[in-house]
GROMACS .gro file of C-alpha atoms in nm:
model
  252
    1UNK     CA    1  -0.016  -0.034   0.018
    2UNK     CA    2   0.110   0.344  -0.090
    3UNK     CA    3   0.242   0.606   0.197
    4UNK     CA    4   0.058   0.872   0.094
    5UNK     CA    5  -0.298   0.621   0.097
    6UNK     CA    6  -0.213   0.454   0.485
    7UNK     CA    7  -0.202   0.850   0.579
    8UNK     CA    8  -0.482   0.902   0.421
    9UNK     CA    9  -0.655   0.603   0.576
   10UNK     CA   10  -0.486   0.697   0.952
   11UNK     CA   11  -0.590   1.035   0.911
   12UNK     CA   12  -0.984   0.888   0.864
   13UNK     CA   13  -0.941   0.685   1.104
   14UNK     CA   14  -0.869   0.892   1.397
   15UNK     CA   15  -1.102   1.160   1.293
   16UNK     CA   16  -1.377   0.862   1.271
   17UNK     CA   17  -1.547   0.907   0.960
   18UNK     CA   18  -1.409   0.520   0.807
   19UNK     CA   19  -1.714   0.325   0.756
   20UNK     CA   20  -1.796   0.006   0.931
   21UNK     CA   21  -1.607  -0.189   0.657
   22UNK     CA   22  -1.331   0.078   0.675
   23UNK     CA   23  -1.201   0.047   0.963
   24UNK     CA   24  -1.266  -0.328   1.050
   25UNK     CA   25  -1.008  -0.311   0.688
   26UNK     CA   26  -0.788  -0.064   0.817
   27UNK     CA   27  -0.735  -0.240   1.174
   28UNK     CA   28  -0.696  -0.532   0.990
   29UNK     CA   29  -0.396  -0.448   0.778
   30UNK     CA   30  -0.256  -0.398   1.138
   31UNK     CA   31  -0.284  -0.635   1.262
   32UNK     CA   32  -0.072  -0.803   0.933
   33UNK     CA   33   0.123  -0.551   0.864
   34UNK     CA   34   0.373  -0.560   1.166
   35UNK     CA   35   0.570  -0.242   1.025
   36UNK     CA   36   0.291  -0.037   1.007
   37UNK     CA   37   0.220  -0.111   1.325
   38UNK     CA   38   0.504  -0.101   1.545
   39UNK     CA   39   0.570   0.286   1.274
   40UNK     CA   40   0.187   0.409   1.432
   41UNK     CA   41   0.222   0.188   1.777
   42UNK     CA   42   0.598   0.344   1.873
   43UNK     CA   43   0.568   0.617   2.185
   44UNK     CA   44   0.243   0.501   2.238
   45UNK     CA   45   0.152   0.441   2.616
   46UNK     CA   46  -0.163   0.426   2.601
   47UNK     CA   47  -0.366   0.213   2.839
   48UNK     CA   48  -0.578   0.532   2.991
   49UNK     CA   49  -0.523   0.749   2.665
   50UNK     CA   50  -0.838   0.844   2.599
   51UNK     CA   51  -0.842   1.043   2.927
   52UNK     CA   52  -0.751   1.419   2.896
   53UNK     CA   53  -0.438   1.462   3.048
   54UNK     CA   54  -0.263   1.147   2.886
   55UNK     CA   55  -0.342   1.297   2.645
   56UNK     CA   56  -0.194   1.646   2.683
   57UNK     CA   57   0.077   1.361   2.857
   58UNK     CA   58   0.082   1.154   2.425
   59UNK     CA   59   0.137   1.456   2.257
   60UNK     CA   60   0.420   1.631   2.560
   61UNK     CA   61   0.599   1.256   2.472
   62UNK     CA   62   0.558   1.281   2.057
   63UNK     CA   63   0.679   1.692   2.095
   64UNK     CA   64   1.021   1.565   2.228
   65UNK     CA   65   1.053   1.195   2.026
   66UNK     CA   66   0.987   1.518   1.722
   67UNK     CA   67   1.215   1.735   1.855
   68UNK     CA   68   1.511   1.527   1.917
   69UNK     CA   69   1.494   1.357   1.592
   70UNK     CA   70   1.500   1.663   1.408
   71UNK     CA   71   1.912   1.636   1.354
   72UNK     CA   72   1.890   1.304   1.389
   73UNK     CA   73   1.613   1.070   1.217
   74UNK     CA   74   1.326   1.214   1.088
   75UNK     CA   75   1.023   1.043   1.251
   76UNK     CA   76   0.750   0.800   0.981
   77UNK     CA   77   0.549   1.030   0.815
   78UNK     CA   78   0.283   0.820   1.085
   79UNK     CA   79   0.497   0.946   1.365
   80UNK     CA   80   0.429   1.308   1.252
   81UNK     CA   81   0.053   1.204   1.075
   82UNK     CA   82   0.000   1.094   1.440
   83UNK     CA   83   0.128   1.440   1.659
   84UNK     CA   84  -0.112   1.666   1.352
   85UNK     CA   85  -0.387   1.466   1.474
   86UNK     CA   86  -0.372   1.431   1.780
   87UNK     CA   87  -0.678   1.736   1.867
   88UNK     CA   88  -0.936   1.500   1.651
   89UNK     CA   89  -0.786   1.175   2.009
   90UNK     CA   90  -0.910   1.418   2.265
   91UNK     CA   91  -1.130   1.527   2.032
   92UNK     CA   92  -1.317   1.210   2.053
   93UNK     CA   93  -1.309   1.197   2.424
   94UNK     CA   94  -1.432   1.431   2.529
   95UNK     CA   95  -1.655   1.300   2.382
   96UNK     CA   96  -1.672   1.013   2.509
   97UNK     CA   97  -1.626   0.846   2.215
   98UNK     CA   98  -1.385   0.489   2.289
   99UNK     CA   99  -1.209   0.341   1.971
  100UNK     CA  100  -1.142  -0.030   2.051
  101UNK     CA  101  -0.956  -0.291   1.870
  102UNK     CA  102  -0.809   0.018   1.700
  103UNK     CA  103  -0.484   0.218   1.670
  104UNK     CA  104  -0.489   0.329   1.986
  105UNK     CA  105  -0.543  -0.047   2.166
  106UNK     CA  106  -0.442  -0.263   1.973
  107UNK     CA  107  -0.144  -0.472   2.186
  108UNK     CA  108   0.077  -0.612   1.947
  109UNK     CA  109  -0.052  -1.057   2.109
  110UNK     CA  110  -0.271  -1.001   1.907
  111UNK     CA  111  -0.459  -1.361   2.029
  112UNK     CA  112  -0.384  -1.478   2.389
  113UNK     CA  113  -0.346  -1.901   2.468
  114UNK     CA  114  -0.715  -1.912   2.556
  115UNK     CA  115  -0.873  -1.766   2.266
  116UNK     CA  116  -0.568  -1.936   2.072
  117UNK     CA  117  -0.715  -2.274   2.266
  118UNK     CA  118  -1.067  -2.246   2.149
  119UNK     CA  119  -0.958  -2.160   1.792
  120UNK     CA  120  -0.805  -2.534   1.741
  121UNK     CA  121  -0.919  -2.743   1.963
  122UNK     CA  122  -1.152  -2.957   1.816
  123UNK     CA  123  -1.207  -3.237   2.039
  124UNK     CA  124  -1.503  -3.418   1.679
  125UNK     CA  125  -1.079  -3.520   1.571
  126UNK     CA  126  -1.060  -3.756   1.823
  127UNK     CA  127  -1.220  -4.034   1.628
  128UNK     CA  128  -1.308  -4.305   1.853
  129UNK     CA  129  -1.092  -4.629   1.772
  130UNK     CA  130  -1.357  -4.958   1.767
  131UNK     CA  131  -1.090  -5.174   1.799
  132UNK     CA  132  -1.067  -5.040   2.151
  133UNK     CA  133  -1.368  -5.216   2.270
  134UNK     CA  134  -1.281  -5.569   2.180
  135UNK     CA  135  -1.625  -5.646   2.324
  136UNK     CA  136  -1.617  -5.559   2.701
  137UNK     CA  137  -1.942  -5.380   2.771
  138UNK     CA  138  -1.829  -5.179   2.978
  139UNK     CA  139  -1.570  -5.026   2.696
  140UNK     CA  140  -1.869  -5.019   2.429
  141UNK     CA  141  -2.073  -4.807   2.729
  142UNK     CA  142  -1.788  -4.525   2.720
  143UNK     CA  143  -1.804  -4.500   2.389
  144UNK     CA  144  -2.114  -4.473   2.329
  145UNK     CA  145  -2.130  -4.183   2.616
  146UNK     CA  146  -1.810  -4.051   2.468
  147UNK     CA  147  -1.960  -3.961   2.104
  148UNK     CA  148  -2.314  -3.979   2.240
  149UNK     CA  149  -2.072  -3.555   2.429
  150UNK     CA  150  -2.185  -3.752   2.780
  151UNK     CA  151  -1.810  -3.650   2.828
  152UNK     CA  152  -1.862  -3.661   3.264
  153UNK     CA  153  -1.992  -3.988   3.257
  154UNK     CA  154  -1.777  -4.200   3.009
  155UNK     CA  155  -1.504  -3.980   3.205
  156UNK     CA  156  -1.573  -4.192   3.482
  157UNK     CA  157  -1.630  -4.531   3.292
  158UNK     CA  158  -1.300  -4.469   3.159
  159UNK     CA  159  -1.183  -4.448   3.527
  160UNK     CA  160  -1.293  -4.729   3.664
  161UNK     CA  161  -1.218  -4.870   3.394
  162UNK     CA  162  -0.832  -4.764   3.344
  163UNK     CA  163  -0.813  -4.947   3.696
  164UNK     CA  164  -0.748  -5.249   3.602
  165UNK     CA  165  -0.653  -5.252   3.244
  166UNK     CA  166  -0.421  -4.884   3.274
  167UNK     CA  167  -0.299  -4.982   2.933
  168UNK     CA  168  -0.542  -4.931   2.701
  169UNK     CA  169  -0.372  -4.652   2.512
  170UNK     CA  170  -0.746  -4.556   2.339
  171UNK     CA  171  -0.942  -4.506   2.617
  172UNK     CA  172  -0.661  -4.345   2.837
  173UNK     CA  173  -0.670  -4.090   2.512
  174UNK     CA  174  -1.066  -4.092   2.518
  175UNK     CA  175  -1.086  -4.036   2.881
  176UNK     CA  176  -0.799  -3.744   2.810
  177UNK     CA  177  -1.025  -3.572   2.595
  178UNK     CA  178  -1.320  -3.637   2.818
  179UNK     CA  179  -1.083  -3.447   3.088
  180UNK     CA  180  -1.072  -3.154   2.848
  181UNK     CA  181  -1.450  -3.167   2.798
  182UNK     CA  182  -1.523  -3.172   3.168
  183UNK     CA  183  -1.302  -2.869   3.235
  184UNK     CA  184  -1.044  -3.124   3.414
  185UNK     CA  185  -0.702  -3.018   3.256
  186UNK     CA  186  -0.465  -3.167   3.478
  187UNK     CA  187  -0.620  -3.482   3.498
  188UNK     CA  188  -0.592  -3.505   3.060
  189UNK     CA  189  -0.246  -3.371   3.104
  190UNK     CA  190  -0.131  -3.702   3.321
  191UNK     CA  191  -0.350  -3.889   3.116
  192UNK     CA  192  -0.176  -3.760   2.794
  193UNK     CA  193   0.154  -3.793   2.939
  194UNK     CA  194   0.110  -4.118   3.013
  195UNK     CA  195   0.063  -4.227   2.638
  196UNK     CA  196   0.363  -4.030   2.566
  197UNK     CA  197   0.612  -4.138   2.809
  198UNK     CA  198   0.403  -4.481   2.642
  199UNK     CA  199   0.677  -4.407   2.304
  200UNK     CA  200   0.506  -4.708   2.157
  201UNK     CA  201   0.120  -4.686   2.069
  202UNK     CA  202  -0.071  -4.478   1.760
  203UNK     CA  203  -0.200  -4.251   1.981
  204UNK     CA  204   0.127  -4.017   2.047
  205UNK     CA  205   0.125  -3.851   1.788
  206UNK     CA  206  -0.243  -3.673   1.905
  207UNK     CA  207  -0.184  -3.738   2.234
  208UNK     CA  208   0.107  -3.457   2.271
  209UNK     CA  209  -0.147  -3.173   1.976
  210UNK     CA  210  -0.420  -3.221   2.274
  211UNK     CA  211  -0.117  -3.166   2.595
  212UNK     CA  212   0.013  -2.801   2.381
  213UNK     CA  213  -0.356  -2.754   2.393
  214UNK     CA  214  -0.374  -2.832   2.720
  215UNK     CA  215  -0.120  -2.643   2.849
  216UNK     CA  216  -0.255  -2.289   2.633
  217UNK     CA  217  -0.603  -2.347   2.828
  218UNK     CA  218  -0.389  -2.309   3.147
  219UNK     CA  219  -0.182  -2.040   3.067
  220UNK     CA  220   0.062  -2.207   3.096
  221UNK     CA  221   0.272  -2.063   2.727
  222UNK     CA  222   0.591  -2.166   2.757
  223UNK     CA  223   0.483  -2.482   2.826
  224UNK     CA  224   0.299  -2.577   2.497
  225UNK     CA  225   0.549  -2.326   2.384
  226UNK     CA  226   0.839  -2.602   2.445
  227UNK     CA  227   0.546  -2.926   2.294
  228UNK     CA  228   0.418  -2.724   2.005
  229UNK     CA  229   0.779  -2.705   1.904
  230UNK     CA  230   0.848  -3.063   1.936
  231UNK     CA  231   0.531  -3.064   1.696
  232UNK     CA  232   0.683  -2.818   1.487
  233UNK     CA  233   0.949  -3.032   1.415
  234UNK     CA  234   0.843  -3.312   1.353
  235UNK     CA  235   0.873  -3.438   0.976
  236UNK     CA  236   0.537  -3.495   0.822
  237UNK     CA  237   0.339  -3.453   1.124
  238UNK     CA  238  -0.021  -3.459   1.144
  239UNK     CA  239  -0.002  -3.179   1.405
  240UNK     CA  240   0.279  -2.968   1.283
  241UNK     CA  241   0.116  -2.714   1.045
  242UNK     CA  242  -0.142  -2.598   1.261
  243UNK     CA  243   0.132  -2.595   1.533
  244UNK     CA  244   0.369  -2.368   1.368
  245UNK     CA  245   0.048  -2.182   1.306
  246UNK     CA  246  -0.008  -2.161   1.676
  247UNK     CA  247   0.316  -2.006   1.772
  248UNK     CA  248   0.306  -1.821   1.588
  249UNK     CA  249   0.027  -1.623   1.701
  250UNK     CA  250   0.148  -1.614   2.018
  251UNK     CA  251   0.461  -1.475   1.872
  252UNK     CA  252   0.207  -1.166   1.787
   0.00000   0.00000   0.00000
């Protein structure tokens, strides 16, 4: 996008004369174009910028930045435009206008761990493997409850069966999913770790993925990153692409 066009759009945005569609498109551009966002966000300590004293403080900061850079490196056109258009922000504050999801409230990180969990968690991908029952009536009943999304009842039945058949990896996996659905994330993590440590089974790759999602849900971002990096480094892994996308979003 040409520089003049960006300046014109930013001015219209700050004046509040954009249509809802134009505003959404411009905000999407800011999210996607990291360099543009950094220019706009420079010197924006704006968590409470819509208070009059903060607007004055911001103007002083930008003026000071302008003076300090005059003899060294010229400010970007976007920052210069912000200085000249602060009156529009002040007017908006005077009218009590709250600009949401825009330049004044955007933060570098657009995705929370919980939001990423909701975006990527899909229990329907956990397909039932019928042979895990092998004629056991209790197992068949537990799996039927799982399929009907009666996760509380299913998890209780899985626990009873696993107390006697601890090596049933398939049931261990579905119990982990049931724990997620009933918000028992510590138990889910325990189930998936058991599968991963066992290693010699068909559920390891899936357990690694859902383990990472559990860490995201619990806001354990460091643990989630480590787990997602493992998945992303697995050549031809089923969840490789999704893991890479989440890691990228965590950096935003």
